[in-house]
mmCIF file of C-alpha atoms and ligand atoms in Angstrom:
data_model
loop_
_atom_site.group_PDB
_atom_site.id
_atom_site.type_symbol
_atom_site.label_atom_id
_atom_site.label_comp_id
_atom_site.label_asym_id
_atom_site.label_seq_id
_atom_site.Cartn_x
_atom_site.Cartn_y
_atom_site.Cartn_z
ATOM 1 C CA UNK A 479 -99.983 45.192 38.017
ATOM 2 C CA UNK A 480 -100.944 46.725 34.604
ATOM 3 C CA UNK A 481 -97.603 48.166 32.668
ATOM 4 C CA UNK A 482 -98.621 51.972 32.644
ATOM 5 C CA UNK A 483 -98.474 51.910 36.732
ATOM 6 C CA UNK A 484 -94.699 51.777 36.379
ATOM 7 C CA UNK A 485 -93.959 54.741 35.268
ATOM 8 C CA UNK A 486 -96.608 56.227 37.729
ATOM 9 C CA UNK A 487 -94.917 54.365 40.656
ATOM 10 C CA UNK A 488 -91.302 56.313 39.563
ATOM 11 C CA UNK A 489 -93.299 59.314 39.611
ATOM 12 C CA UNK A 490 -94.469 59.215 43.223
ATOM 13 C CA UNK A 491 -91.212 57.779 44.624
ATOM 14 C CA UNK A 492 -89.687 61.173 42.804
ATOM 15 C CA UNK A 493 -92.760 63.516 44.586
ATOM 16 C CA UNK A 494 -92.082 61.601 47.800
ATOM 17 C CA UNK A 495 -88.692 62.432 48.472
ATOM 18 C CA UNK A 496 -88.798 65.883 48.595
ATOM 19 C CA UNK A 497 -92.002 66.489 50.085
ATOM 20 C CA UNK A 498 -90.694 64.504 53.022
ATOM 21 C CA UNK A 499 -88.129 66.486 53.615
ATOM 22 C CA UNK A 500 -89.804 69.819 53.607
ATOM 23 C CA UNK A 501 -92.628 68.157 56.063
ATOM 24 C CA UNK A 502 -91.401 70.752 59.023
ATOM 25 C CA UNK A 503 -91.935 74.038 56.412
ATOM 26 C CA UNK A 504 -95.578 73.743 54.990
ATOM 27 C CA UNK A 505 -97.046 76.457 54.440
ATOM 28 C CA UNK A 506 -100.974 76.811 54.021
ATOM 29 C CA UNK A 507 -100.558 80.145 52.442
ATOM 30 C CA UNK A 508 -103.756 81.791 50.389
ATOM 31 C CA UNK A 509 -103.668 84.363 48.007
ATOM 32 C CA UNK A 510 -106.110 86.791 50.113
ATOM 33 C CA UNK A 511 -105.678 86.822 53.497
ATOM 34 C CA UNK A 512 -107.562 89.010 55.723
ATOM 35 C CA UNK A 513 -105.120 92.287 56.145
ATOM 36 C CA UNK A 514 -105.984 94.834 59.113
ATOM 37 C CA UNK A 515 -103.234 97.119 60.516
ATOM 38 C CA UNK A 516 -102.001 97.800 63.890
ATOM 39 C CA UNK A 517 -103.194 100.598 65.552
ATOM 40 C CA UNK A 518 -101.406 103.311 67.620
ATOM 41 C CA UNK A 519 -99.994 101.381 70.802
ATOM 42 C CA UNK A 520 -101.811 97.623 70.188
ATOM 43 C CA UNK A 521 -100.897 94.521 67.301
ATOM 44 C CA UNK A 522 -104.331 94.013 65.482
ATOM 45 C CA UNK A 523 -104.703 90.339 65.729
ATOM 46 C CA UNK A 524 -107.758 88.596 63.747
ATOM 47 C CA UNK A 525 -109.650 86.123 65.429
ATOM 48 C CA UNK A 526 -112.339 83.766 64.809
ATOM 49 C CA UNK A 527 -113.230 81.949 68.364
ATOM 50 C CA UNK A 528 -116.394 80.246 67.658
ATOM 51 C CA UNK A 529 -115.710 76.978 65.303
ATOM 52 C CA UNK A 530 -116.862 73.060 65.467
ATOM 53 C CA UNK A 531 -115.333 70.290 63.993
ATOM 54 C CA UNK A 532 -116.806 66.188 64.031
ATOM 55 C CA UNK A 533 -116.039 66.568 67.890
ATOM 56 C CA UNK A 534 -119.450 68.007 67.931
ATOM 57 C CA UNK A 535 -122.046 68.524 65.153
ATOM 58 C CA UNK A 536 -119.043 69.507 62.167
ATOM 59 C CA UNK A 537 -118.303 67.833 59.405
ATOM 60 C CA UNK A 538 -114.320 68.256 59.179
ATOM 61 C CA UNK A 539 -111.295 66.739 61.278
ATOM 62 C CA UNK A 540 -109.585 69.729 63.514
ATOM 63 C CA UNK A 541 -106.395 69.970 61.861
ATOM 64 C CA UNK A 542 -108.714 71.324 58.823
ATOM 65 C CA UNK A 543 -110.097 74.144 60.900
ATOM 66 C CA UNK A 544 -106.178 74.914 61.695
ATOM 67 C CA UNK A 545 -105.134 74.912 57.708
ATOM 68 C CA UNK A 546 -108.136 77.440 56.994
ATOM 69 C CA UNK A 547 -107.181 79.583 59.170
ATOM 70 C CA UNK A 548 -103.550 79.521 57.792
ATOM 71 C CA UNK A 549 -105.022 80.006 54.555
ATOM 72 C CA UNK A 550 -107.173 82.868 55.527
ATOM 73 C CA UNK A 551 -103.709 84.576 57.730
ATOM 74 C CA UNK A 552 -105.599 84.775 60.629
ATOM 75 C CA UNK A 553 -103.481 85.133 63.892
ATOM 76 C CA UNK A 554 -106.037 82.915 66.421
ATOM 77 C CA UNK A 555 -108.847 80.448 66.678
ATOM 78 C CA UNK A 556 -110.347 78.461 69.594
ATOM 79 C CA UNK A 557 -112.514 75.082 68.137
ATOM 80 C CA UNK A 558 -115.361 75.171 70.347
ATOM 81 C CA UNK A 559 -117.158 72.181 70.547
ATOM 82 C CA UNK A 560 -120.824 71.411 71.998
ATOM 83 C CA UNK A 561 -120.201 69.452 75.342
ATOM 84 C CA UNK A 562 -123.951 68.791 75.366
ATOM 85 C CA UNK A 563 -124.754 67.734 71.691
ATOM 86 C CA UNK A 564 -122.779 65.341 70.253
ATOM 87 C CA UNK A 565 -124.225 63.749 66.973
ATOM 88 C CA UNK A 566 -121.389 61.588 65.866
ATOM 89 C CA UNK A 567 -120.638 59.937 69.173
ATOM 90 C CA UNK A 568 -121.523 56.656 68.172
ATOM 91 C CA UNK A 569 -118.923 56.325 65.294
ATOM 92 C CA UNK A 570 -116.483 58.967 67.371
ATOM 93 C CA UNK A 571 -116.762 57.880 70.716
ATOM 94 C CA UNK A 572 -114.536 60.769 72.951
ATOM 95 C CA UNK A 573 -114.731 60.499 76.599
ATOM 96 C CA UNK A 574 -111.906 63.062 76.749
ATOM 97 C CA UNK A 575 -113.835 66.596 75.646
ATOM 98 C CA UNK A 576 -110.305 67.870 75.140
ATOM 99 C CA UNK A 577 -109.412 65.888 72.287
ATOM 100 C CA UNK A 578 -110.323 68.413 69.511
ATOM 101 C CA UNK A 579 -108.005 71.184 70.929
ATOM 102 C CA UNK A 580 -105.277 68.752 71.292
ATOM 103 C CA UNK A 581 -105.508 67.243 67.762
ATOM 104 C CA UNK A 582 -105.615 70.629 66.395
ATOM 105 C CA UNK A 583 -102.660 71.655 68.185
ATOM 106 C CA UNK A 584 -100.367 69.066 66.299
ATOM 107 C CA UNK A 585 -100.724 71.286 63.267
ATOM 108 C CA UNK A 586 -101.240 74.722 64.844
ATOM 109 C CA UNK A 587 -97.871 74.389 66.644
ATOM 110 C CA UNK A 588 -95.751 74.226 63.434
ATOM 111 C CA UNK A 589 -97.482 77.438 61.928
ATOM 112 C CA UNK A 590 -97.362 79.520 65.087
ATOM 113 C CA UNK A 591 -101.356 79.995 65.100
ATOM 114 C CA UNK A 592 -102.676 80.831 68.203
ATOM 115 C CA UNK A 593 -104.727 78.133 69.479
ATOM 116 C CA UNK A 594 -107.070 78.555 71.465
ATOM 117 C CA UNK A 595 -108.440 76.018 74.412
ATOM 118 C CA UNK A 596 -112.269 76.391 74.052
ATOM 119 C CA UNK A 597 -116.142 75.057 74.367
ATOM 120 C CA UNK A 598 -120.028 75.931 73.891
ATOM 121 C CA UNK A 599 -121.814 75.409 76.670
ATOM 122 C CA UNK A 600 -125.151 74.387 74.902
ATOM 123 C CA UNK A 601 -128.528 75.010 76.708
ATOM 124 C CA UNK A 602 -131.585 75.493 75.524
ATOM 125 C CA UNK A 603 -133.255 78.604 75.992
ATOM 126 C CA UNK A 604 -133.375 81.059 78.487
ATOM 127 C CA UNK A 605 -129.967 79.829 78.880
ATOM 128 C CA UNK A 606 -128.718 80.057 75.498
ATOM 129 C CA UNK A 607 -125.348 78.526 74.162
ATOM 130 C CA UNK A 608 -122.222 80.192 75.580
ATOM 131 C CA UNK A 609 -118.291 79.839 74.808
ATOM 132 C CA UNK A 610 -115.975 79.395 77.193
ATOM 133 C CA UNK A 611 -112.233 80.062 75.903
ATOM 134 C CA UNK A 612 -108.772 79.792 77.651
ATOM 135 C CA UNK A 613 -110.405 77.150 79.411
ATOM 136 C CA UNK A 614 -107.515 74.339 80.857
ATOM 137 C CA UNK A 615 -109.986 71.455 80.832
ATOM 138 C CA UNK A 616 -113.286 70.917 78.881
ATOM 139 C CA UNK A 617 -114.389 67.588 80.451
ATOM 140 C CA UNK A 618 -114.592 69.724 84.099
ATOM 141 C CA UNK A 619 -117.352 71.931 82.243
ATOM 142 C CA UNK A 620 -119.794 68.555 81.313
ATOM 143 C CA UNK A 621 -122.620 68.130 84.239
ATOM 144 C CA UNK A 622 -124.495 69.995 86.692
ATOM 145 C CA UNK A 623 -127.049 72.547 86.613
ATOM 146 C CA UNK A 624 -126.580 75.063 84.360
ATOM 147 C CA UNK A 625 -125.115 77.664 86.235
ATOM 148 C CA UNK A 626 -122.283 74.828 87.179
ATOM 149 C CA UNK A 627 -120.271 75.086 83.739
ATOM 150 C CA UNK A 628 -120.306 78.890 83.988
ATOM 151 C CA UNK A 629 -118.807 79.056 87.471
ATOM 152 C CA UNK A 630 -116.414 76.719 86.837
ATOM 153 C CA UNK A 631 -115.178 78.538 83.188
ATOM 154 C CA UNK A 632 -114.549 81.507 86.158
ATOM 155 C CA UNK A 633 -112.440 79.101 87.575
ATOM 156 C CA UNK A 634 -110.332 77.978 85.324
ATOM 157 C CA UNK A 635 -109.934 81.789 84.099
ATOM 158 C CA UNK A 636 -111.964 81.785 81.129
ATOM 159 C CA UNK A 637 -113.177 84.412 78.820
ATOM 160 C CA UNK A 638 -117.088 83.847 78.379
ATOM 161 C CA UNK A 639 -119.358 85.418 75.892
ATOM 162 C CA UNK A 640 -123.211 84.823 74.418
ATOM 163 C CA UNK A 641 -123.319 83.280 71.064
ATOM 164 C CA UNK A 642 -126.105 84.194 68.206
ATOM 165 C CA UNK A 643 -127.877 85.491 71.056
ATOM 166 C CA UNK A 644 -130.408 86.727 68.214
ATOM 167 C CA UNK A 645 -130.689 82.679 66.876
ATOM 168 C CA UNK A 646 -134.790 82.526 65.968
ATOM 169 C CA UNK A 647 -134.786 79.138 66.911
ATOM 170 C CA UNK A 648 -133.944 79.898 70.520
ATOM 171 C CA UNK A 649 -135.669 83.310 69.953
ATOM 172 C CA UNK A 650 -138.464 83.484 66.907
ATOM 173 C CA UNK A 651 -138.185 87.167 66.704
ATOM 174 C CA UNK A 652 -134.471 87.447 65.650
ATOM 175 C CA UNK A 653 -134.191 88.889 68.677
ATOM 176 C CA UNK A 654 -131.739 88.524 71.873
ATOM 177 C CA UNK A 655 -134.046 88.637 75.019
ATOM 178 C CA UNK A 656 -131.639 88.866 78.309
ATOM 179 C CA UNK A 657 -132.817 86.194 80.631
ATOM 180 C CA UNK A 658 -132.501 86.602 84.370
ATOM 181 C CA UNK A 659 -130.070 83.638 83.761
ATOM 182 C CA UNK A 660 -127.404 85.796 81.837
ATOM 183 C CA UNK A 661 -128.114 88.608 83.958
ATOM 184 C CA UNK A 662 -126.943 86.884 86.992
ATOM 185 C CA UNK A 663 -124.139 85.837 84.860
ATOM 186 C CA UNK A 664 -122.848 89.082 84.392
ATOM 187 C CA UNK A 665 -123.329 89.674 87.823
ATOM 188 C CA UNK A 666 -121.258 87.170 88.849
ATOM 189 C CA UNK A 667 -118.209 87.909 86.111
ATOM 190 C CA UNK A 668 -119.372 84.672 84.382
ATOM 191 C CA UNK A 669 -120.510 86.403 81.070
ATOM 192 C CA UNK A 670 -117.999 88.996 79.567
ATOM 193 C CA UNK A 671 -119.093 89.127 75.644
ATOM 194 C CA UNK A 672 -121.669 88.965 72.980
ATOM 195 C CA UNK A 673 -121.436 87.791 69.382
ATOM 196 C CA UNK A 674 -123.064 90.744 67.270
ATOM 197 C CA UNK A 675 -122.267 89.414 64.264
ATOM 198 C CA UNK A 676 -122.707 85.523 64.130
ATOM 199 C CA UNK A 677 -122.549 83.415 60.567
ATOM 200 C CA UNK A 678 -123.910 86.100 58.217
ATOM 201 C CA UNK A 679 -126.276 87.659 60.879
ATOM 202 C CA UNK A 680 -125.342 90.946 62.024
ATOM 203 C CA UNK A 681 -127.818 91.597 65.176
ATOM 204 C CA UNK A 682 -128.194 95.365 65.677
ATOM 205 C CA UNK A 683 -129.951 94.909 69.517
ATOM 206 C CA UNK A 684 -126.678 92.440 70.430
ATOM 207 C CA UNK A 685 -124.811 95.707 69.688
ATOM 208 C CA UNK A 686 -127.205 97.887 71.901
ATOM 209 C CA UNK A 687 -126.950 94.754 74.788
ATOM 210 C CA UNK A 688 -123.050 95.074 74.338
ATOM 211 C CA UNK A 689 -123.081 98.403 74.983
ATOM 212 C CA UNK A 690 -125.677 98.917 77.634
ATOM 213 C CA UNK A 691 -124.416 95.492 79.796
ATOM 214 C CA UNK A 692 -120.528 96.467 79.374
ATOM 215 C CA UNK A 693 -119.980 93.192 77.223
ATOM 216 C CA UNK A 694 -116.866 92.789 75.181
ATOM 217 C CA UNK A 695 -118.035 93.312 70.856
ATOM 218 C CA UNK A 696 -117.628 89.343 68.992
ATOM 219 C CA UNK A 697 -117.741 88.427 65.320
ATOM 220 C CA UNK A 698 -117.417 84.467 64.429
ATOM 221 C CA UNK A 699 -117.834 82.163 61.892
ATOM 222 C CA UNK A 700 -119.599 79.450 64.168
ATOM 223 C CA UNK A 701 -118.366 77.710 60.856
ATOM 224 C CA UNK A 702 -119.752 73.623 60.900
ATOM 225 C CA UNK A 703 -118.781 72.994 56.810
ATOM 226 C CA UNK A 704 -115.782 74.397 54.741
ATOM 227 C CA UNK A 705 -114.874 78.429 54.917
ATOM 228 C CA UNK A 706 -114.363 77.740 51.477
ATOM 229 C CA UNK A 707 -117.806 76.617 50.842
ATOM 230 C CA UNK A 708 -119.601 78.989 52.984
ATOM 231 C CA UNK A 709 -117.600 82.208 52.251
ATOM 232 C CA UNK A 710 -114.311 82.304 50.045
ATOM 233 C CA UNK A 711 -115.665 81.264 46.968
ATOM 234 C CA UNK A 712 -118.535 83.444 47.359
ATOM 235 C CA UNK A 713 -116.075 86.119 47.360
ATOM 236 C CA UNK A 714 -116.429 87.121 50.812
ATOM 237 C CA UNK A 715 -114.057 86.720 54.127
ATOM 238 C CA UNK A 716 -115.288 84.840 57.054
ATOM 239 C CA UNK A 717 -116.624 86.813 59.877
ATOM 240 C CA UNK A 718 -113.871 87.525 62.769
ATOM 241 C CA UNK A 719 -113.270 89.818 65.606
ATOM 242 C CA UNK A 720 -110.083 92.182 65.449
ATOM 243 C CA UNK A 721 -108.471 92.076 68.500
ATOM 244 C CA UNK A 722 -106.087 94.786 69.505
ATOM 245 C CA UNK A 723 -103.554 93.283 71.595
ATOM 246 C CA UNK A 724 -100.227 94.468 73.757
ATOM 247 C CA UNK A 725 -98.241 91.511 71.986
ATOM 248 C CA UNK A 726 -98.870 88.403 69.605
ATOM 249 C CA UNK A 727 -99.832 85.753 71.999
ATOM 250 C CA UNK A 728 -102.343 83.740 74.192
ATOM 251 C CA UNK A 729 -102.025 85.379 77.185
ATOM 252 C CA UNK A 730 -102.136 89.466 75.417
ATOM 253 C CA UNK A 731 -105.280 88.026 73.585
ATOM 254 C CA UNK A 732 -107.229 87.333 76.646
ATOM 255 C CA UNK A 733 -105.747 90.540 78.375
ATOM 256 C CA UNK A 734 -107.615 92.418 75.247
ATOM 257 C CA UNK A 735 -110.770 90.704 75.189
ATOM 258 C CA UNK A 736 -111.384 91.183 79.014
ATOM 259 C CA UNK A 737 -110.541 94.946 78.043
ATOM 260 C CA UNK A 738 -113.056 95.158 75.361
ATOM 261 C CA UNK A 739 -110.429 96.433 72.826
ATOM 262 C CA UNK A 740 -112.322 94.936 69.865
ATOM 263 C CA UNK A 741 -114.189 94.981 66.495
ATOM 264 C CA UNK A 742 -116.416 92.912 64.622
ATOM 265 C CA UNK A 743 -115.929 92.283 60.881
ATOM 266 C CA UNK A 744 -117.722 90.528 58.095
ATOM 267 C CA UNK A 745 -116.444 92.182 54.946
ATOM 268 C CA UNK A 746 -117.551 95.580 54.581
ATOM 269 C CA UNK A 747 -119.772 95.608 57.602
ATOM 270 C CA UNK A 748 -117.373 96.838 60.904
ATOM 271 C CA UNK A 749 -118.659 96.720 64.506
ATOM 272 C CA UNK A 750 -116.836 98.318 67.371
ATOM 273 C CA UNK A 751 -116.570 101.092 69.949
ATOM 274 C CA UNK A 752 -116.242 104.379 68.972
ATOM 275 C CA UNK A 753 -112.633 103.823 70.628
ATOM 276 C CA UNK A 754 -111.280 101.520 68.362
ATOM 277 C CA UNK A 755 -113.107 101.903 65.564
ATOM 278 C CA UNK A 756 -111.365 105.189 65.395
ATOM 279 C CA UNK A 757 -107.775 104.226 65.050
ATOM 280 C CA UNK A 758 -108.753 101.449 63.315
ATOM 281 C CA UNK A 759 -110.445 103.689 60.732
ATOM 282 C CA UNK A 760 -107.462 105.798 60.630
ATOM 283 C CA UNK A 761 -104.732 103.643 60.032
ATOM 284 C CA UNK A 762 -106.917 101.729 57.260
ATOM 285 C CA UNK A 763 -106.767 104.669 54.485
ATOM 286 C CA UNK A 764 -103.518 105.942 54.130
ATOM 287 C CA UNK A 765 -103.145 109.411 51.823
ATOM 288 C CA UNK A 766 -100.772 108.240 48.869
ATOM 289 C CA UNK A 767 -101.091 111.729 46.994
ATOM 290 C CA UNK A 768 -102.162 115.399 47.293
ATOM 291 C CA UNK A 769 -101.665 118.058 44.921
ATOM 292 C CA UNK A 770 -103.834 121.015 43.415
ATOM 293 C CA UNK A 771 -105.075 120.191 39.392
ATOM 294 C CA UNK A 772 -103.142 122.662 37.614
ATOM 295 C CA UNK A 773 -104.417 126.744 37.367
ATOM 296 C CA UNK A 774 -107.459 125.467 39.827
ATOM 297 C CA UNK A 775 -108.424 125.171 43.367
ATOM 298 C CA UNK A 776 -109.415 121.892 43.000
ATOM 299 C CA UNK A 777 -107.206 119.530 45.439
ATOM 300 C CA UNK A 778 -106.752 115.833 43.994
ATOM 301 C CA UNK A 779 -106.434 113.531 47.288
ATOM 302 C CA UNK A 780 -105.131 109.613 46.006
ATOM 303 C CA UNK A 781 -106.880 107.510 49.081
ATOM 304 C CA UNK A 782 -105.772 103.918 49.723
ATOM 305 C CA UNK A 783 -107.368 101.195 51.481
ATOM 306 C CA UNK A 784 -104.792 98.947 53.541
ATOM 307 C CA UNK A 785 -107.239 96.258 54.493
ATOM 308 C CA UNK A 786 -109.121 93.294 52.624
ATOM 309 C CA UNK A 787 -112.417 94.983 53.071
ATOM 310 C CA UNK A 788 -114.339 97.154 50.644
ATOM 311 C CA UNK A 789 -114.760 100.797 52.566
ATOM 312 C CA UNK A 790 -117.790 102.544 52.120
ATOM 313 C CA UNK A 791 -117.503 106.775 53.014
ATOM 314 C CA UNK A 792 -119.607 109.695 53.306
ATOM 315 C CA UNK A 793 -117.672 113.549 52.471
ATOM 316 C CA UNK A 794 -118.783 115.374 56.051
ATOM 317 C CA UNK A 795 -116.636 118.273 54.909
ATOM 318 C CA UNK A 796 -118.208 121.494 53.921
ATOM 319 C CA UNK A 797 -116.300 121.332 50.959
ATOM 320 C CA UNK A 798 -117.721 119.452 48.127
ATOM 321 C CA UNK A 799 -116.514 117.164 45.570
ATOM 322 C CA UNK A 800 -115.560 117.429 41.575
ATOM 323 C CA UNK A 801 -116.600 114.437 39.663
ATOM 324 C CA UNK A 802 -117.312 112.082 42.353
ATOM 325 C CA UNK A 803 -120.298 111.544 44.016
ATOM 326 C CA UNK A 804 -120.130 112.478 48.167
ATOM 327 C CA UNK A 805 -120.587 108.760 48.544
ATOM 328 C CA UNK A 806 -117.721 106.318 47.200
ATOM 329 C CA UNK A 807 -115.983 103.483 47.974
ATOM 330 C CA UNK A 808 -112.380 102.630 48.512
ATOM 331 C CA UNK A 809 -111.809 99.249 47.176
ATOM 332 C CA UNK A 810 -109.955 96.425 49.199
ATOM 333 C CA UNK A 811 -106.218 97.114 48.992
ATOM 334 C CA UNK A 812 -107.309 99.732 46.122
ATOM 335 C CA UNK A 813 -107.215 103.475 45.726
ATOM 336 C CA UNK A 814 -109.828 106.228 45.109
ATOM 337 C CA UNK A 815 -109.105 109.910 44.041
ATOM 338 C CA UNK A 816 -111.243 112.616 45.013
ATOM 339 C CA UNK A 817 -111.267 116.180 43.728
ATOM 340 C CA UNK A 818 -111.506 118.418 46.709
ATOM 341 C CA UNK A 819 -113.143 121.763 45.965
ATOM 342 C CA UNK A 820 -111.370 123.834 48.839
ATOM 343 C CA UNK A 821 -111.941 127.187 46.857
ATOM 344 C CA UNK A 822 -108.931 128.588 47.457
ATOM 345 C CA UNK A 823 -105.338 127.028 47.474
ATOM 346 C CA UNK A 824 -104.192 125.482 50.952
ATOM 347 C CA UNK A 825 -101.183 124.070 52.120
ATOM 348 C CA UNK A 826 -103.140 121.232 54.312
ATOM 349 C CA UNK A 827 -106.600 119.825 54.993
ATOM 350 C CA UNK A 828 -108.434 117.859 57.510
ATOM 351 C CA UNK A 829 -110.123 115.389 55.520
ATOM 352 C CA UNK A 830 -113.523 114.011 56.600
ATOM 353 C CA UNK A 831 -115.103 110.872 55.647
ATOM 354 C CA UNK A 832 -118.206 109.097 57.672
ATOM 355 C CA UNK A 833 -117.490 105.532 57.398
ATOM 356 C CA UNK A 834 -120.706 103.905 55.984
ATOM 357 C CA UNK A 835 -120.369 100.267 56.687
ATOM 358 C CA UNK A 836 -119.072 101.267 60.557
ATOM 359 C CA UNK A 837 -120.893 100.976 63.293
ATOM 360 C CA UNK A 838 -120.208 102.134 66.652
ATOM 361 C CA UNK A 839 -124.059 101.573 68.015
ATOM 362 C CA UNK A 840 -127.423 100.917 66.358
ATOM 363 C CA UNK A 841 -127.724 103.350 63.236
ATOM 364 C CA UNK A 842 -124.496 105.330 64.067
ATOM 365 C CA UNK A 843 -121.252 105.731 62.150
ATOM 366 C CA UNK A 844 -117.890 106.931 63.331
ATOM 367 C CA UNK A 845 -116.677 110.196 61.171
ATOM 368 C CA UNK A 846 -112.777 109.758 61.001
ATOM 369 C CA UNK A 847 -110.117 112.660 60.307
ATOM 370 C CA UNK A 848 -107.115 112.086 58.069
ATOM 371 C CA UNK A 849 -104.633 115.615 57.861
ATOM 372 C CA UNK A 850 -103.898 116.174 54.447
ATOM 373 C CA UNK A 851 -100.682 117.829 53.594
ATOM 374 C CA UNK A 852 -100.175 119.308 50.224
ATOM 375 C CA UNK A 853 -96.167 119.824 49.402
ATOM 376 C CA UNK A 854 -95.718 123.064 47.630
ATOM 377 C CA UNK A 855 -95.676 123.426 44.331
ATOM 378 C CA UNK A 856 -94.275 125.884 41.851
ATOM 379 C CA UNK A 857 -97.473 125.902 39.646
ATOM 380 C CA UNK A 858 -99.703 126.900 43.040
HETATM 381 ZN ZN1 ZN B 1518 -124.599 77.366 69.423
HETATM 382 ZN ZN1 ZN B 1519 -121.420 76.706 67.327
#
């Protein structure tokens, strides 16, 4: 052994001692976790419920998915391996299709990450791909006619959603086509949600379907490689679903998904029903400061964005702005200062802004109101 290896070995032994002692307390925190405020009455859970590992056509071991989720500060994930598509099976045979979940759980349980047992039912069009999550046994979903796994998943108490409905490989126009098969699944209570955002694709047509058919709105990464390579190192966060739950546990998450209390998010793009986007946006921006510029009727308001998304707004008040475009962005975790020409000194103002990055329906943005109270000032 060359002599220079000796000090190396000594150093390694020193390093290993404290690491071994901390094995139960290790963390996977990152500098820029996703952040969203809770809304009145509910906790806001950040979730990515569609992901792959080497146990189907992904490229990583299941524990990496858990660590990626922790690095981004997510509350819940699901590993949804293709049941029928198994390109690595010659190298990684696994007759028990629950293994991906079980291996991930060994890592997740140390960190209070909510891990949801799921699988992707993978069929050709017109059936398409669907995720069944909150299942109890993936093996039982494996065989049978197309409707059999849906019936079985429903019997297991699963929440089932239509994946990438606009995927051009199955729908060449890049638009979702609701088949008779899927209509029957919705009718029979075997299809409850739909992805309106899958990877980087937002489908307005999928949003329209969600609203028309009463389906839960979801956004997912459908990650196969690394979250870092596909999203983080490009300055993005992965697409996620915000779920408004009564508590931070799997049962509450499931209840909220069935109750359609969700908003799909990809960076500054937020898609959801009006009743959930409204309180979320209101809680996401806080009034840091308000006061009149000396000797003027111009009200200075400092807005602070509490989230990890940049938020784009347009003024919809009768009052116009001084020294600002009517369209402006509040950067993630940053502030923006408005100067509103209120024409007379007021002690409060109903600030009204249209959220241009948020959609309640195709091409429809919510308008959000905040009550701005102006503290009394001797100069005014
Ligand atoms: Zn798929
Ligand atoms: Zn997938």
